[in-house]
Amino acid sequence: MNTKFNVMRLLAVVLMSMAVGRAMAYDIEVANDDKVPLYYNYINDGRELEVTYKVRGEGPLTNPPSLPEGFLSGYDGQTEVNVPGEVTYMGRTRKVTAVSDFAFYHSDILKKVILPTSVKAIGVGAFALCDSLKTVEGFEYASSLKWNMFYLSQKLETVKLSEELTEIPTGLFHFCNSLKEIAIPASVKDIRSGVFSGCTALKEVTFAEGLETIGSNAFRECSSLAEITLPESLTQMGNGVFTWCKALKQVRIPSKVTTLPPSLFNHCPVLEKVELPEGLTKIDIEAFYCCGALSSVNLPSTLEEIGKDAFFECMSLTDVEMPSNIRILGDRAFYWTGITTLAIPPSLKSIGASCFGGCKKMESIAFSEGLEEIGERAFYFPTPNWSPQLKEVVLPASLQRLGEKAFENSVELTAVTFKGATAIGNNAFLSCPKLLTVTSFATEPVAFTGLGEENPAFTQDHFYNTTLKIPYGTTSIYKATGGWKNFTWTEEMEPTGINAVHSPESVVHSYDNAVYDLQGRQVVHGSQSIVHSPNAPVNSQLSTFNSQLKSGLYIVDGKKIAIK
């Protein structure tokens, strides 16, 4: 029994020793000149050392702010740690060239770390959650850095970056909200995502020429950053780089940038002016979302696309000149802006849903031929109280579709003109009480939802009170077409640009050439007498003419004529 008991006791001691051995994260412990114990691991086949933590603990330790149970940096009781450039152990002297992942992690009262010039590499989260850390001297000698190194070290005030650093890793200074200034060396080509995110005290960022890319959310919520000068070498930025920069007032975008990414300046409430370069082709979704003070932005001639919600609720934006190459305006692109006048260029084929909705200061819109579609609620206003001063709309002949509720609540609108055959969506002119004139130049109108049907394009008041003006000689066509037939008051427009008006009672006049309708289709062959003398009976020639042509507009000998 005693022998068995002793064996079991010995086994327990061995297992405990193994557990303790696994928990310890370092290879050697050597005190510095200040008698502070430092913990090291062998690297590079034992020829060099890296500073590390004391106890690994149980659980994942991959990325701040995770903290394994039992983790211990070993520097918790220190306010200052001076890392030596060389360490002698067992008769051999080795250089200290690195700081390991999480080496000083969560050292609560540590205020200052001094690194030797020999340290070139610093690992993941090495100084993360060091609540009292203000500075790391010698940091500027390290040219290889890992992500989230200073994560949530909220007292960090100053730090200098290496002149050999080529990339600033993800989240390096994430939530370091006492950091006030930083200089980016010329060697840096890439600032990765979230590097300065949440640095609420950051006021000054100095860029050197050489920087090419800035990652997503790199300066997100830098709420003290009032101005920034981006280098001309910059070519690309990620999503949300300056989102929620509440103090940012003015920015110039460098000439090599061809796309403004999504949410670039999302919720920058005091941003007043942005200079965009020629060569820019796209402004992506929510790029200037809720930039309420933005009053000036130049849209370059090279711009082809403005994405969804790009200028959503930019209430101070009153003057926007659409570039000549614009092809796409996304949904809500200028929703609730202060635009007063709008000119749509011929290059634009489609206006997105609610694109100019809520623009209560809108006074005039000039549409160009080439526009094919106006989306749902494109010029819609949520309530009559927020209605614009828009009084007249002239829609181009190229327009194929006018979306549902496109001009709903345009309470000042008095006249609408359709130059071509347009499909009109449901409730397109709902709550437009002053709409008294609708003009259509289409000789073959497109039917729409009318009186007595669900969600008609025009209201009952419109059908019973508004005057519908249509081309000469097309009354029968309109009265046979859904929606249009419901207008009680219809007037045929007197022809304009007409070279002659003829009837069977007019003087004899013959044409040797063929007769065409306004769509260019031949309807009567040449050498036919079209009209007769006032006193002559209607002969077979006139009967032939009348059987082939109805009242309307035609082209004969290159001239436009009207037949009654």
XYZ file of C-alpha atoms in Angstrom:
564
model
C 0.000 0.000 0.000
C 2.744 2.432 0.934
C 4.577 1.720 -2.290
C 1.409 2.281 -4.319
C 0.711 5.523 -2.465
C 4.235 6.816 -3.109
C 3.969 6.009 -6.824
C 0.675 7.895 -7.116
C 2.132 10.863 -5.227
C 5.152 10.937 -7.510
C 2.909 10.784 -10.620
C 0.859 13.738 -9.376
C 3.991 15.812 -8.841
C 5.203 14.997 -12.363
C 1.840 15.931 -13.927
C 1.734 19.190 -11.987
C 5.228 20.044 -13.104
C 4.242 19.341 -16.701
C 1.182 21.594 -16.383
C 3.266 24.422 -14.927
C 5.820 23.964 -17.658
C 3.138 24.248 -20.332
C 1.722 27.388 -18.693
C 5.040 29.233 -18.735
C 5.390 31.018 -22.110
C 9.056 32.028 -21.994
C 12.381 30.226 -22.442
C 14.571 32.273 -20.121
C 14.194 34.963 -17.463
C 16.864 37.641 -17.047
C 16.605 40.885 -15.060
C 17.604 44.164 -16.697
C 19.848 46.855 -15.194
C 16.864 48.134 -13.182
C 16.490 44.680 -11.595
C 13.171 44.202 -13.437
C 12.760 40.562 -14.569
C 12.222 40.250 -18.327
C 11.062 37.146 -20.174
C 12.582 35.981 -23.458
C 12.195 33.337 -26.119
C 14.983 32.006 -28.319
C 14.587 32.859 -32.009
C 16.709 32.371 -35.135
C 18.018 28.986 -33.967
C 18.846 30.381 -30.529
C 21.120 33.118 -31.859
C 18.754 35.965 -30.921
C 16.030 36.744 -28.362
C 12.549 38.183 -28.374
C 10.858 39.756 -25.361
C 7.721 37.854 -24.404
C 5.121 37.400 -21.643
C 5.304 35.160 -18.618
C 2.199 32.933 -18.486
C 0.159 31.821 -21.491
C -2.988 30.734 -19.660
C -5.870 28.656 -21.042
C -7.992 29.679 -24.024
C -7.544 31.479 -27.330
C -4.926 34.202 -27.636
C -5.115 35.216 -31.273
C -6.323 38.796 -31.438
C -7.158 41.552 -28.933
C -9.262 41.909 -26.908
C -9.334 38.140 -26.218
C -7.614 37.243 -22.969
C -7.070 33.614 -21.910
C -7.870 32.664 -18.367
C -4.668 32.823 -16.348
C -2.734 34.962 -18.855
C 0.021 36.981 -17.210
C 2.386 39.349 -18.998
C 4.727 39.494 -16.037
C 5.017 43.297 -16.251
C 1.774 44.178 -14.494
C 3.473 45.780 -11.500
C 5.894 47.891 -13.534
C 5.436 51.525 -14.624
C 8.533 51.489 -16.834
C 10.376 48.709 -18.628
C 13.769 49.209 -20.250
C 14.563 46.431 -22.708
C 18.335 45.920 -23.152
C 19.911 45.563 -26.591
C 21.852 42.477 -25.468
C 21.300 39.762 -22.860
C 23.940 37.430 -21.438
C 22.749 34.006 -20.348
C 24.830 30.919 -19.545
C 27.946 32.583 -20.821
C 26.517 33.628 -24.194
C 25.471 37.131 -25.198
C 22.597 37.502 -27.631
C 20.932 40.491 -29.266
C 17.286 41.286 -28.511
C 15.761 41.767 -31.992
C 11.987 41.343 -31.499
C 8.997 41.767 -29.232
C 6.642 38.766 -29.366
C 2.887 38.691 -29.847
C 1.122 39.996 -26.697
C 4.419 40.564 -24.860
C 3.171 43.494 -22.735
C -0.515 42.782 -23.246
C -2.803 44.155 -20.540
C -0.022 45.584 -18.369
C -2.351 47.950 -16.558
C 0.037 50.426 -14.881
C 2.846 50.333 -17.420
C 3.476 53.916 -18.629
C 6.673 53.703 -20.615
C 8.627 51.110 -22.564
C 12.124 51.736 -23.900
C 13.220 49.534 -26.797
C 16.789 49.172 -28.094
C 17.755 50.008 -31.687
C 18.219 46.286 -32.317
C 14.444 45.561 -32.134
C 13.190 45.346 -35.715
C 10.008 43.293 -35.335
C 7.032 43.672 -32.976
C 4.174 41.166 -32.834
C 0.375 41.139 -32.656
C -1.146 43.061 -29.760
C 2.243 43.549 -28.131
C 1.088 46.698 -26.282
C -2.666 46.180 -26.491
C -4.895 47.140 -23.555
C -2.035 48.811 -21.718
C -4.347 51.271 -20.011
C -1.617 53.622 -18.741
C 0.950 53.400 -21.548
C 1.925 56.856 -22.877
C 4.952 56.205 -25.055
C 7.271 53.557 -26.473
C 10.743 54.916 -27.058
C 12.740 53.220 -29.794
C 9.581 52.164 -31.604
C 10.885 54.015 -34.682
C 13.557 51.342 -35.230
C 11.038 48.563 -35.797
C 10.234 48.098 -39.492
C 8.136 44.936 -39.183
C 4.870 45.487 -37.273
C 1.801 43.288 -36.717
C -1.863 44.151 -36.347
C -3.689 45.617 -33.333
C -0.411 46.359 -31.616
C -1.687 49.269 -29.502
C -5.352 48.245 -29.474
C -7.244 50.166 -26.750
C -4.098 51.652 -25.211
C -6.069 54.779 -24.465
C -3.308 56.869 -22.872
C -0.814 56.552 -25.745
C 0.175 60.107 -26.717
C 3.245 59.952 -28.921
C 4.835 57.421 -31.211
C 7.252 57.628 -34.116
C 7.217 55.293 -37.102
C 10.265 53.754 -38.785
C 11.635 55.333 -41.959
C 11.969 51.766 -43.297
C 8.334 50.824 -42.659
C 6.465 49.932 -45.879
C 3.071 48.995 -44.447
C 1.120 50.099 -41.394
C -0.807 46.981 -40.324
C -4.503 46.671 -39.552
C -5.739 48.340 -36.376
C -2.263 49.383 -35.234
C -3.588 52.336 -33.201
C -7.228 51.266 -32.959
C -8.972 53.204 -30.154
C -5.815 55.004 -29.029
C -7.901 58.028 -28.141
C -5.096 60.113 -26.640
C -2.904 60.015 -29.762
C -2.835 63.584 -31.111
C -0.487 63.540 -34.086
C 1.298 61.135 -36.389
C 3.737 61.463 -39.297
C 3.589 58.860 -42.058
C 7.097 58.240 -43.494
C 7.800 58.310 -47.240
C 8.624 54.588 -47.118
C 5.003 53.670 -46.300
C 3.052 52.493 -49.353
C 0.002 51.052 -47.635
C -2.067 52.023 -44.591
C -4.236 49.019 -43.829
C -7.805 48.954 -42.483
C -8.757 50.542 -39.167
C -5.242 51.761 -38.370
C -6.370 54.979 -36.649
C -10.019 54.063 -36.128
C -11.399 55.557 -32.925
C -8.411 57.886 -32.345
C -10.717 60.641 -31.171
C -7.912 63.080 -30.165
C -5.990 62.795 -33.436
C -5.707 66.312 -34.908
C -2.763 66.194 -37.268
C -1.728 63.582 -39.814
C 1.254 64.327 -42.032
C 1.647 62.288 -45.205
C 4.799 62.036 -47.277
C 4.649 61.403 -51.012
C 4.883 57.680 -51.664
C 1.685 56.463 -50.007
C -0.468 54.551 -52.504
C -3.386 52.987 -50.607
C -5.449 53.682 -47.493
C -7.553 50.796 -46.171
C -11.152 50.640 -45.014
C -12.086 52.658 -41.918
C -8.481 53.787 -41.504
C -9.495 57.125 -39.925
C -13.026 56.211 -38.861
C -14.301 58.247 -35.890
C -11.230 60.483 -35.731
C -13.542 63.155 -34.415
C -10.853 65.834 -33.842
C -9.397 65.652 -37.356
C -10.355 69.000 -38.941
C -8.232 68.956 -42.074
C -6.092 66.520 -43.971
C -3.840 66.789 -47.028
C -3.687 63.572 -49.007
C -0.514 62.928 -51.038
C -0.599 63.035 -54.848
C 0.861 59.510 -54.888
C -2.394 58.109 -53.455
C -4.298 55.894 -55.916
C -6.863 53.979 -53.874
C -8.917 54.196 -50.676
C -11.093 51.595 -48.966
C -14.632 51.820 -47.616
C -15.436 54.326 -44.890
C -11.940 55.805 -44.555
C -13.217 59.062 -43.005
C -16.612 57.931 -41.697
C -17.790 59.891 -38.644
C -14.917 62.389 -38.774
C -17.055 65.032 -37.125
C -14.560 67.918 -37.362
C -13.384 67.406 -40.959
C -14.162 70.514 -43.039
C -12.307 70.348 -46.331
C -10.622 67.659 -48.450
C -8.905 67.564 -51.824
C -8.851 64.190 -53.563
C -5.538 63.452 -55.385
C -5.478 63.193 -59.173
C -4.669 59.464 -59.365
C -7.817 58.407 -57.518
C -10.417 57.147 -60.035
C -13.094 55.871 -57.623
C -14.466 57.262 -54.369
C -15.255 54.144 -52.311
C -18.470 53.467 -50.344
C -19.054 55.601 -47.233
C -15.802 57.514 -47.718
C -17.123 60.593 -45.866
C -20.242 59.048 -44.347
C -21.580 61.239 -41.494
C -19.009 64.038 -41.693
C -21.462 66.719 -40.523
C -19.229 69.820 -40.936
C -17.549 68.841 -44.208
C -18.088 71.911 -46.404
C -15.980 71.483 -49.505
C -14.540 68.592 -51.489
C -12.350 68.979 -54.572
C -12.607 66.062 -56.990
C -10.047 65.448 -59.761
C -10.503 65.049 -63.487
C -10.101 61.330 -64.131
C -12.549 60.329 -61.409
C -15.122 57.969 -62.928
C -17.211 56.736 -59.987
C -18.610 57.988 -56.683
C -19.720 54.863 -54.839
C -22.629 54.293 -52.467
C -23.001 56.580 -49.418
C -19.736 58.375 -50.220
C -21.081 61.656 -48.739
C -24.013 60.228 -46.781
C -25.432 62.764 -44.299
C -22.788 65.433 -44.896
C -25.211 68.167 -43.907
C -22.795 71.108 -44.334
C -21.484 70.103 -47.768
C -22.191 73.074 -50.025
C -19.572 72.736 -52.731
C -18.506 69.735 -54.773
C -17.237 69.832 -58.344
C -18.291 66.808 -60.391
C -15.533 66.242 -62.993
C -16.374 65.746 -66.666
C -14.963 62.209 -66.505
C -17.502 61.080 -63.910
C -19.760 58.282 -65.186
C -21.518 56.879 -62.137
C -22.922 58.199 -58.854
C -23.995 55.362 -56.571
C -26.898 54.817 -54.213
C -27.264 57.345 -51.372
C -24.036 59.048 -52.478
C -25.208 62.539 -51.395
C -28.114 61.447 -49.196
C -29.292 64.295 -46.928
C -26.615 66.776 -48.024
C -29.062 69.570 -47.239
C -26.619 72.426 -47.957
C -25.793 71.178 -51.448
C -27.689 73.577 -53.712
C -25.648 73.803 -56.899
C -24.776 70.604 -58.769
C -23.744 70.547 -62.414
C -24.151 67.081 -63.876
C -21.081 66.094 -65.943
C -21.473 65.411 -69.635
C -20.421 61.750 -69.345
C -22.678 60.709 -66.469
C -24.432 57.403 -67.245
C -25.809 56.176 -63.918
C -27.534 57.945 -61.018
C -28.243 55.410 -58.281
C -31.241 55.178 -55.982
C -31.486 58.139 -53.575
C -28.210 59.554 -54.934
C -29.312 63.150 -54.157
C -32.197 62.420 -51.797
C -33.085 65.312 -49.496
C -30.455 67.689 -50.856
C -30.827 71.453 -51.378
C -30.579 71.368 -55.184
C -32.545 74.213 -56.801
C -32.001 73.644 -60.529
C -31.189 70.457 -62.370
C -30.008 69.804 -65.944
C -29.859 66.172 -67.062
C -27.273 65.612 -69.856
C -27.921 63.394 -72.916
C -25.485 60.746 -71.649
C -27.770 59.744 -68.757
C -30.042 56.799 -69.543
C -31.616 56.110 -66.154
C -32.455 58.012 -62.960
C -32.623 55.734 -59.914
C -35.518 55.334 -57.513
C -35.999 58.313 -55.148
C -32.874 59.839 -56.692
C -34.045 63.446 -56.142
C -36.801 62.711 -53.655
C -37.307 65.254 -50.904
C -35.453 68.058 -52.754
C -37.858 70.692 -51.488
C -35.933 73.622 -53.024
C -36.131 72.233 -56.571
C -37.400 74.929 -58.941
C -36.634 73.593 -62.412
C -35.586 70.424 -64.186
C -34.252 70.276 -67.758
C -34.303 66.787 -69.256
C -32.275 65.953 -72.370
C -33.134 63.532 -75.141
C -31.443 60.211 -74.415
C -33.012 59.625 -71.000
C -34.948 56.349 -71.104
C -36.126 55.688 -67.544
C -37.084 57.682 -64.458
C -37.280 55.387 -61.435
C -39.966 55.046 -58.791
C -40.383 58.112 -56.555
C -37.503 59.791 -58.406
C -38.851 63.291 -57.577
C -41.200 62.191 -54.799
C -41.773 64.240 -51.664
C -42.759 62.513 -48.414
C -45.427 65.058 -47.498
C -46.999 68.069 -49.252
C -45.379 70.291 -46.599
C -41.958 69.380 -48.003
C -42.933 69.949 -51.616
C -40.654 71.855 -54.029
C -41.383 74.952 -56.082
C -41.374 72.882 -59.265
C -44.081 74.229 -61.557
C -43.500 72.620 -64.946
C -41.985 69.379 -66.225
C -41.139 68.579 -69.847
C -40.241 64.914 -70.383
C -38.139 63.923 -73.431
C -39.367 61.857 -76.370
C -36.717 59.225 -75.534
C -38.307 58.502 -72.144
C -39.746 54.996 -72.166
C -40.812 54.640 -68.546
C -41.872 57.022 -65.779
C -41.850 55.140 -62.473
C -44.547 54.869 -59.820
C -45.050 57.964 -57.663
C -42.351 59.750 -59.655
C -43.747 63.238 -58.899
C -46.036 62.496 -55.963
C -46.736 65.493 -53.688
C -45.441 68.071 -56.193
C -48.084 70.478 -54.981
C -46.888 73.458 -57.071
C -46.764 71.516 -60.330
C -49.118 73.078 -62.919
C -48.065 71.542 -66.260
C -46.553 68.293 -67.543
C -45.468 67.640 -71.113
C -44.732 64.241 -72.660
C -42.758 64.637 -75.891
C -43.019 60.945 -76.713
C -44.830 57.714 -75.945
C -44.005 57.061 -72.289
C -45.290 54.287 -70.027
C -46.576 56.119 -66.921
C -46.415 54.321 -63.555
C -49.126 54.108 -60.907
C -49.675 57.219 -58.762
C -47.077 59.087 -60.817
C -48.841 62.401 -60.156
C -50.645 61.631 -56.911
C -51.308 64.723 -54.754
C -50.483 67.272 -57.436
C -53.552 69.499 -56.865
C -52.462 72.364 -59.158
C -51.790 70.220 -62.218
C -54.095 71.852 -64.781
C -52.444 70.987 -68.098
C -51.091 67.696 -69.455
C -49.621 67.812 -72.953
C -48.733 64.735 -74.998
C -47.037 64.764 -78.413
C -47.290 60.996 -78.833
C -49.275 59.906 -81.902
C -49.416 56.364 -80.483
C -49.798 56.860 -76.705
C -49.094 54.084 -74.185
C -51.975 53.026 -71.926
C -51.713 53.520 -68.156
C -53.818 52.797 -65.070
C -56.840 55.058 -65.274
C -60.034 56.181 -63.574
C -61.776 53.494 -61.521
C -58.666 51.301 -61.405
C -56.370 50.780 -58.436
C -53.587 53.389 -58.075
C -54.236 55.421 -61.259
C -51.378 57.517 -62.661
C -53.483 60.677 -62.347
C -56.180 61.439 -59.792
C -59.929 61.768 -60.316
C -59.569 65.549 -60.054
C -57.077 65.468 -62.906
C -59.317 63.354 -65.139
C -62.311 65.632 -64.546
C -60.579 69.031 -64.511
C -57.155 68.986 -66.152
C -56.900 69.878 -69.830
C -55.264 67.208 -71.982
C -53.581 68.594 -75.093
C -52.846 66.095 -77.860
C -51.571 66.156 -81.463
C -53.827 67.351 -84.217
C -56.142 64.610 -85.471
C -55.457 62.058 -82.679
C -58.597 62.397 -80.539
C -59.956 59.026 -81.608
C -56.657 57.338 -80.745
C -56.484 58.860 -77.254
C -60.155 58.077 -76.577
C -59.382 54.427 -77.353
C -56.316 54.225 -75.064
C -56.453 53.236 -71.380
C -55.950 56.087 -68.934
C -55.826 58.768 -71.596
C -59.450 58.146 -72.493
C -60.520 59.198 -68.983
C -59.604 62.868 -69.445
C -62.876 64.750 -69.909
C -61.355 67.931 -71.338
C -59.283 67.194 -74.435
C -57.889 69.682 -76.943
C -56.106 68.993 -80.178
C -53.103 71.261 -80.594
C -52.951 73.545 -83.590
C -50.170 72.214 -85.818
C -46.863 74.028 -85.698
C -44.330 74.046 -88.451
C -47.083 73.106 -90.960
C -46.555 74.072 -94.605
C -50.181 73.452 -95.678
C -53.595 72.486 -94.349
C -55.880 70.615 -96.764
C -59.444 69.291 -96.945
C -61.680 67.889 -99.727
C -63.179 71.388 -100.086
C -59.865 73.132 -100.777
C -58.322 73.970 -104.149
C -56.929 71.286 -106.395
C -53.375 70.361 -105.479
C -51.521 67.297 -106.632
C -48.333 65.731 -105.365
C -46.052 63.642 -107.537
C -44.266 62.133 -104.543
C -45.395 59.647 -101.935
C -47.044 60.572 -98.623
C -45.467 59.545 -95.281
C -46.653 59.624 -91.690
C -44.533 61.260 -88.987
C -42.849 57.925 -88.224
C -41.529 57.835 -91.803
C -43.864 55.082 -93.032
C -45.156 55.427 -96.606
C -48.969 55.590 -96.637
C -49.789 56.821 -100.194
C -47.781 56.176 -103.352
C -46.771 59.033 -105.668
C -48.737 60.662 -108.518
C -52.071 60.746 -106.686
C -54.357 63.752 -106.548
C -54.819 64.466 -102.874
C -57.487 67.188 -102.898
C -60.129 68.585 -105.246
C -61.514 71.905 -106.311
C -64.268 73.412 -104.078
C -66.932 73.015 -106.785
C -65.907 69.621 -108.111
C -67.678 66.496 -106.963
C -65.715 63.970 -104.995
C -64.501 61.583 -107.638
C -62.842 58.204 -107.396
C -59.404 59.794 -106.912
C -60.567 61.677 -103.821
C -62.359 58.598 -102.539
C -59.109 56.695 -102.860
C -57.300 59.450 -100.992
C -59.842 59.552 -98.157
C -59.783 55.791 -97.752
C -56.033 55.842 -97.272
C -55.502 58.942 -95.132
C -57.222 59.971 -91.912
C -57.059 63.377 -90.298
C -53.607 64.103 -88.968
C -50.071 65.195 -89.823
C -48.111 63.918 -92.833
C -44.887 64.538 -94.771
C -45.145 65.262 -98.509
C -42.331 66.594 -100.690
C -40.263 67.071 -97.512
C -42.926 69.331 -96.013
C -45.253 68.748 -93.107
C -48.967 69.070 -93.933
C -52.147 68.679 -91.906
C -55.237 66.892 -93.203
C -58.520 67.850 -91.561
